[in-house]
Coordinates of C-alpha atoms in Angstrom, one line a residue:
X1 CA -14.3 9.3 -2.9
X2 CA -14.5 12.6 -0.9
X3 CA -18.1 12.4 -0.2
X4 CA -17.6 9.4 1.9
X5 CA -14.4 10.2 3.5
X6 CA -13.2 13.6 4.6
X7 CA -9.5 14.0 3.3
X8 CA -7.7 16.5 5.7
X9 CA -4.3 18.2 5.4
X10 CA -1.5 16.7 7.7
X11 CA -1.0 20.0 8.9
X12 CA -4.7 20.9 10.1
X13 CA -5.8 17.5 11.5
X14 CA -8.1 18.7 14.0
X15 CA -8.5 17.2 17.5
X16 CA -5.7 14.6 18.3
X17 CA -6.0 11.7 19.8
X18 CA -3.7 10.9 23.0
X19 CA -0.2 9.9 22.2
X20 CA -0.2 6.4 23.1
X21 CA 2.4 4.7 21.0
X22 CA 3.6 1.3 22.0
X23 CA 7.4 0.7 21.5
X24 CA 8.4 1.0 17.7
X25 CA 8.3 -2.3 16.2
X26 CA 9.7 -3.6 13.0
X27 CA 7.9 -6.0 11.2
X28 CA 8.6 -9.1 9.2
X29 CA 6.4 -10.8 6.7
X30 CA 6.9 -14.6 6.4
X31 CA 6.9 -14.7 2.7
X32 CA 9.4 -15.9 0.2
X33 CA 12.5 -13.7 0.1
X34 CA 12.6 -11.4 -3.0
X35 CA 15.6 -12.1 -5.0
X36 CA 18.5 -9.7 -4.5
X37 CA 18.9 -6.4 -6.5
X38 CA 21.2 -6.7 -9.4
X39 CA 23.9 -4.0 -9.3
X40 CA 25.6 -3.1 -12.8
X41 CA 29.0 -2.6 -12.4
X42 CA 30.7 0.8 -13.5
X43 CA 33.3 1.1 -16.0
X44 CA 35.6 4.0 -16.8
X45 CA 35.7 3.2 -20.6
X46 CA 32.9 3.7 -23.0
X47 CA 32.1 0.6 -25.0
X48 CA 30.0 0.9 -28.3
X49 CA 27.5 -1.9 -28.1
X50 CA 25.1 -2.9 -31.1
X51 CA 21.5 -1.8 -30.5
X52 CA 19.7 -4.4 -28.2
X53 CA 16.7 -6.3 -29.4
X54 CA 13.3 -5.5 -27.8
X55 CA 13.4 -6.7 -24.4
X56 CA 10.4 -7.7 -21.8
X57 CA 9.1 -5.3 -19.1
X58 CA 10.1 -5.7 -15.5
X59 CA 6.9 -7.2 -14.8
X60 CA 7.1 -9.6 -17.7
X61 CA 10.7 -10.9 -16.8
X62 CA 9.4 -11.9 -13.0
X63 CA 9.6 -15.5 -12.8
X64 CA 11.7 -16.0 -16.4
X65 CA 13.3 -19.2 -16.5
X66 CA 17.1 -18.4 -16.1
X67 CA 18.1 -21.4 -17.9
X68 CA 16.1 -21.0 -21.2
X69 CA 15.6 -17.4 -20.9
X70 CA 11.9 -17.9 -21.7
X71 CA 8.9 -16.0 -20.4
X72 CA 6.4 -18.2 -18.5
X73 CA 2.9 -17.7 -19.7
X74 CA 0.1 -15.9 -18.0
X75 CA -1.2 -19.5 -17.0
X76 CA 2.0 -20.4 -15.5
X77 CA 2.4 -17.0 -13.5
X78 CA -1.0 -17.3 -12.4
X79 CA -0.2 -20.7 -11.0
X80 CA 3.0 -19.6 -9.3
X81 CA 0.5 -17.2 -7.1
X82 CA -0.3 -20.4 -5.4
X83 CA -3.9 -19.5 -5.2
X84 CA -6.3 -21.6 -3.4
X85 CA -8.5 -23.9 -5.7
X86 CA -11.6 -21.6 -5.1
X87 CA -10.4 -18.2 -6.0
X88 CA -11.2 -15.7 -3.8
X89 CA -14.4 -13.5 -4.6
X90 CA -12.5 -10.3 -5.2
X91 CA -10.3 -11.7 -8.2
X92 CA -13.7 -11.9 -10.0
X93 CA -13.8 -8.8 -12.0
X94 CA -17.3 -8.7 -11.3
X95 CA -16.4 -7.9 -7.5
X96 CA -13.7 -5.8 -8.3
X97 CA -15.4 -2.3 -9.4
X98 CA -15.2 0.9 -7.8
X99 CA -18.0 3.5 -6.5
X100 CA -16.2 6.0 -8.6
X101 CA -15.0 6.2 -12.1
X102 CA -12.1 8.2 -13.3
X103 CA -8.5 8.6 -13.0
X104 CA -7.0 8.1 -9.4
X105 CA -3.7 9.0 -10.3
X106 CA -5.1 12.6 -10.3
X107 CA -5.5 12.1 -6.7
X108 CA -2.0 10.7 -5.8
X109 CA 0.4 12.9 -8.0
X110 CA 1.9 15.8 -6.3
X111 CA 0.9 19.4 -7.4
X112 CA 3.6 21.5 -8.9
X113 CA 3.7 24.0 -5.9
X114 CA 3.5 21.5 -2.9
X115 CA 6.5 20.4 -1.3
X116 CA 7.2 16.7 -1.3
X117 CA 7.3 16.3 2.3
X118 CA 4.3 18.1 2.8
X119 CA 2.5 16.1 0.3
X120 CA 3.5 12.7 1.6
X121 CA 2.5 13.7 5.2
X122 CA -0.8 14.7 3.5
X123 CA -1.1 11.2 1.9
X124 CA -0.3 9.3 4.8
X125 CA -2.9 10.9 6.9
X126 CA -5.9 10.9 4.3
X127 CA -5.1 7.3 3.3
X128 CA -5.1 6.3 7.2
X129 CA -8.4 8.1 7.8
X130 CA -10.1 5.8 5.0
X131 CA -8.3 2.6 6.4
X132 CA -9.2 3.0 9.9
X133 CA -13.0 3.1 9.0
X134 CA -12.6 -0.6 7.6
X135 CA -10.3 -1.8 10.5
X136 CA -13.0 -0.5 13.2
X137 CA -15.6 -2.6 11.2
X138 CA -14.0 -5.9 11.6
X139 CA -12.1 -4.9 14.8
X140 CA -14.6 -3.1 17.3
X141 CA -16.7 -5.6 19.5
X142 CA -20.4 -5.8 19.4
X143 CA -22.5 -5.3 22.3
X144 CA -22.2 -9.2 23.1
X145 CA -18.8 -8.9 23.1
X146 CA -17.7 -10.5 19.6
X147 CA -16.1 -8.9 16.4
X148 CA -15.7 -10.1 13.2
X149 CA -12.0 -10.3 13.3
X150 CA -11.3 -12.4 16.6
X151 CA -8.6 -14.9 17.5
X152 CA -10.8 -18.0 16.8
X153 CA -11.4 -17.1 13.2
X154 CA -7.9 -15.3 12.7
X155 CA -5.4 -17.1 14.9
X156 CA -2.5 -15.3 12.9
X157 CA -2.3 -12.0 10.8
X158 CA -2.2 -13.5 7.6
X159 CA -2.9 -12.6 3.8
X160 CA -4.1 -16.3 2.3
X161 CA -2.1 -19.2 2.9
X162 CA 1.2 -18.2 1.6
X163 CA 2.0 -15.0 3.7
X164 CA 1.6 -14.0 7.5
X165 CA 3.0 -11.2 9.3
X166 CA 4.7 -11.0 12.7
X167 CA 5.2 -8.4 15.2
X168 CA 8.3 -7.8 17.1
X169 CA 8.0 -8.4 20.9
X170 CA 9.9 -6.6 23.8
X171 CA 12.9 -8.4 23.3
X172 CA 12.6 -7.5 19.4
X173 CA 12.1 -11.2 18.5
X174 CA 9.3 -11.5 15.6
X175 CA 6.4 -13.6 16.9
X176 CA 2.9 -14.1 15.3
X177 CA 0.0 -13.0 17.1
X178 CA -3.7 -13.3 16.6
X179 CA -5.0 -10.8 13.7
X180 CA -7.3 -8.8 16.1
X181 CA -4.4 -8.1 18.6
X182 CA -2.2 -7.1 15.4
X183 CA -4.6 -4.7 14.3
X184 CA -4.8 -3.2 18.0
X185 CA -1.1 -2.5 17.9
X186 CA -0.9 -1.2 14.2
X187 CA -3.6 1.4 15.4
X188 CA -1.5 2.1 18.1
X189 CA 1.7 2.6 16.4
X190 CA 0.2 4.6 13.4
X191 CA -1.8 7.1 15.3
X192 CA 1.4 7.3 17.8
X193 CA 3.3 8.3 14.7
X194 CA 1.0 10.8 13.1
X195 CA 0.2 12.8 16.4
X196 CA 4.3 13.0 17.1
X197 CA 5.0 16.5 16.5
X198 CA 8.5 15.5 15.9
X199 CA 7.5 13.4 12.9
X200 CA 4.5 15.1 11.8
X201 CA 4.9 18.8 13.0
X202 CA 1.8 20.7 13.0
X203 CA 2.7 24.5 13.1
X204 CA 1.3 26.2 10.2
X205 CA 3.9 28.6 10.1
X206 CA 6.7 25.7 8.8
X207 CA 4.6 24.9 5.8
X208 CA 6.6 25.4 2.8
X209 CA 6.0 25.3 -0.7
X210 CA 7.8 23.9 -3.8
X211 CA 9.6 26.4 -5.8
X212 CA 7.9 27.0 -9.3
X213 CA 10.4 28.0 -11.8
X214 CA 7.8 29.7 -14.0
X215 CA 7.0 32.1 -11.1
X216 CA 10.4 32.6 -9.1
X217 CA 13.9 31.5 -9.1
X218 CA 14.6 28.7 -6.9
X219 CA 16.0 29.0 -3.3
X220 CA 19.4 27.1 -3.2
X221 CA 19.7 25.0 -0.3
X222 CA 22.8 24.1 1.5
X223 CA 23.9 20.8 3.8
X224 CA 22.6 17.6 3.8
X225 CA 19.1 17.2 2.1
X226 CA 16.2 15.1 2.5
X227 CA 12.6 15.1 1.7
X228 CA 10.7 17.5 4.0
X229 CA 13.4 19.1 5.5
X230 CA 12.1 22.5 4.2
X231 CA 8.9 22.1 6.0
X232 CA 10.5 20.7 9.3
X233 CA 10.0 17.1 9.0
X234 CA 12.9 14.9 10.4
X235 CA 15.7 13.2 8.3
X236 CA 14.1 9.7 8.9
X237 CA 10.5 11.0 7.9
X238 CA 10.4 9.0 4.4
X239 CA 11.8 5.8 6.2
X240 CA 8.9 6.2 8.7
X241 CA 6.1 6.8 6.1
X242 CA 7.4 3.9 4.1
X243 CA 6.8 1.9 7.3
X244 CA 3.7 3.2 7.9
X245 CA 2.4 2.4 4.2
X246 CA 3.8 -1.0 4.5
X247 CA 1.7 -1.8 7.7
X248 CA -1.4 -0.1 6.1
X249 CA -1.0 -2.4 2.9
X250 CA -0.8 -5.6 5.2
X251 CA -4.0 -4.8 7.0
X252 CA -5.7 -4.1 3.6
X253 CA -4.0 -7.8 2.1
X254 CA -5.5 -9.4 5.5
X255 CA -9.0 -7.6 5.1
X256 CA -9.2 -8.6 1.3
X257 CA -8.0 -12.5 2.2
X258 CA -9.8 -12.8 5.5
X259 CA -12.9 -10.2 5.4
X260 CA -14.0 -9.4 2.0
X261 CA -16.9 -11.4 2.2
X262 CA -18.1 -9.6 5.4
X263 CA -17.4 -6.3 3.7
X264 CA -19.4 -7.6 0.7
X265 CA -22.2 -8.6 2.8
X266 CA -22.4 -4.9 4.5
X267 CA -22.1 -3.7 0.6
X268 CA -19.0 -2.1 1.3
X269 CA -16.8 -3.9 -1.3
X270 CA -16.7 -1.1 -3.6
X271 CA -15.8 1.5 -1.3
X272 CA -13.0 -0.9 -0.1
X273 CA -11.7 -1.4 -3.9
X274 CA -12.0 2.3 -4.4
X275 CA -9.8 3.1 -1.5
X276 CA -7.4 0.3 -2.1
X277 CA -6.6 1.2 -5.5
X278 CA -6.1 4.9 -4.6
X279 CA -3.9 3.6 -2.0
X280 CA -1.9 1.4 -4.6
X281 CA -1.4 4.2 -7.0
X282 CA 0.0 6.3 -4.1
X283 CA 2.0 3.9 -2.7
X284 CA 3.9 3.3 -6.3
X285 CA 3.8 6.9 -7.3
X286 CA 5.6 8.1 -4.2
X287 CA 8.0 5.1 -3.7
X288 CA 6.4 4.1 -0.4
X289 CA 6.2 0.6 -1.0
X290 CA 8.3 -1.7 -3.3
X291 CA 7.5 -4.3 -5.5
X292 CA 8.3 -6.9 -3.1
X293 CA 5.6 -5.5 -0.6
X294 CA 3.2 -5.7 -3.0
X295 CA 3.2 -9.5 -3.4
X296 CA 0.2 -10.8 -1.3
X297 CA -2.2 -8.6 -3.3
X298 CA -0.4 -9.1 -6.8
X299 CA -3.2 -10.9 -8.5
X300 CA -5.5 -8.0 -7.9
X301 CA -3.0 -5.4 -9.2
X302 CA -2.8 -7.5 -12.4
X303 CA -6.7 -7.6 -12.7
X304 CA -6.9 -4.0 -11.9
X305 CA -4.3 -3.0 -14.9
X306 CA -6.4 -5.2 -17.3
X307 CA -9.5 -3.6 -16.2
X308 CA -7.9 0.2 -16.7
X309 CA -7.9 1.0 -13.0
X310 CA -4.5 1.8 -13.1
X311 CA -3.4 4.1 -16.4
X312 CA -0.9 2.9 -18.7
X313 CA 2.4 4.9 -17.6
X314 CA 1.6 4.8 -14.0
X315 CA 4.0 2.8 -11.6
X316 CA 0.9 0.7 -10.4
X317 CA 0.7 -0.4 -14.0
X318 CA 4.5 -1.1 -14.7
X319 CA 4.6 -3.6 -11.6
X320 CA 1.3 -5.6 -13.0
X321 CA 1.6 -8.4 -15.0
X322 CA -1.2 -7.3 -17.8
X323 CA -1.3 -11.0 -19.4
X324 CA -2.3 -12.3 -16.0
X325 CA -5.0 -9.7 -15.3
X326 CA -6.5 -10.5 -18.8
X327 CA -6.7 -14.0 -18.0
X328 CA -8.5 -13.4 -14.9
X329 CA -11.0 -11.3 -16.8
X330 CA -11.2 -14.0 -19.3
X331 CA -11.9 -16.8 -16.8
X332 CA -14.7 -14.2 -15.0
X333 CA -16.3 -14.5 -18.7
X334 CA -15.3 -10.9 -19.7
X335 CA -15.1 -7.3 -18.3
X336 CA -17.6 -6.5 -15.7
X337 CA -21.1 -5.1 -16.5
X338 CA -21.9 -1.6 -15.6

């Protein structure tokens, strides 16, 4: 992938664009509310319990019938996704291919000697540089003033019929806006955050390295800690990066649901598949997205898990429903031919 998009370290981003972020907005997805997290009560007494029977994984228990405790079949889970009768092209494994082969997890896992804040910053900038290329393909206007993504074709920022995303207006009220306008705002928002030295400091002298116990004794730190503190990142740095990744995911979801055919016509579907699968691995590995955030693209995540795009043991594989992915492969007539 590196030969298509030049990855660049967050500390050395080159020429900067004007800092023109709009007022910071917090976006809301009009999608089914995820179930509340289950909190386990603590106890001061230790009770010896018999061994538990083999229990299903988290991905398998999603949608479990609470009354019977039965795990739904792959077909039932696939039905619960409420996909359109004509499945999207990208759910056919023959169109879910990549431009490169290999383990994308090696691009997402933090090197041992790199401080976590530095690594997260690098990933945010790197993935934004890749995504903005696809945004411009559908967003930039042609000489006749038209664009692929426009208010007539995409009257709202959606990812299929089941998910739409709103933006907060100046009165902090969630409003639906055309996808074209949403893409304009999200570019301004993310570029403004990345170009803000208070959030992504660029002074090379502030670069910090993770202590490697094999070579040195870790330096003790005092006071309140947070990811990126040693390298000068602010206390809310991870929260900001999670918001940026959530916005990037929503853009990817819209591109897949509304413009995959356009990108396929330009012979760019493999490029976007490569960038998006890398994005999902990074987001799950670094805890930049929650499982509920992934819902609009859950079928593709399931499919890629079945095709081996997400290696076993990775968090992306864990949030996938392997049985559903295998069913999708079966419906397409088997694994894709190289």
